[in-house]
Structure formats: structure tokens, C-alpha cells
C-alpha angles and dihedrals in degrees: 000000000000133000095205122123113269090248093055099046110084118012126251095336126070118248124232093266092049091050091048090047090052093050091045091048090053091048095047091054091054128100089242092062091046089054090050090052091048090052091048092050089045090053090049094050093043092049091054096041092050092047091232124182118298091247092061092046090052091047091053094047095044092048091055091047092051093049090049093052093048091049090050091055092047092047093051092049092050091045093053093048092049092047091051092049092051091048092051090052092049091049090051091051091049092050090050091051091048091050092050092050102034093140092057115097100177122137090255089056091052092047090053091049091050093048094064110106090359090136089070091062095055 
């Protein structure tokens, strides 16, 4: 088990969890998943409105809780991967600007040079 960010775990290729998270992220943004969530919420509301047995009420509530926790994990994984991709693009732009103006030694130039890979320090 590792506590590294998903983008720093395995090298250039995605690991099995990252691939699963990508597929799950695509599925959870689909109309089919929205329909499944609507049905789950409908079951929850109906179970309460009909005053069904406590076991069914617990099943409805725990199902919604489980789906919420899974979606939270997938969302965090997707957020970290997207943030890393954006940061890599910004670093590439900064390096290109530095290369274009390599004779410049102004404070702005030094700030730009120091900003590359700054996210790893925080």
C-alpha cells in the first residue's frame, strides 16, 4: 500500500486502479448512472413514505451512503490526475518562456524559473 498521489505511483502508464477509476468516472458521468441514482433516491423516498420495515429503510440509506463514498474516492482520484496534468502543462509553458528569453535576468524571469515544479514543495 502506498500513500503517494495517483499521478506519482507507477510511472508513465496508469495502474489498474487508475484505469478502473477512469472507466468508473466515465460511467458515473453517463445518463445511465444518473438514472440509477434517480432510482436509488426514489427507492429511498418511497421506503420512507410507505413506512416500510426498518431493514428496508436501512438498506436504502446504507446504499446511498456507499454510493456516495465510492463517488468521493473516484472524484478525488480524477481531481488529482487533472490537477497534475494542468501543472505539467504550465511547467512546459514556463520552460518555453524561459528558453525564449534566456538572456533576460529580470526579477520576473527569476520568479518564473523558481515557479517550475513549485507544486512539489507544497
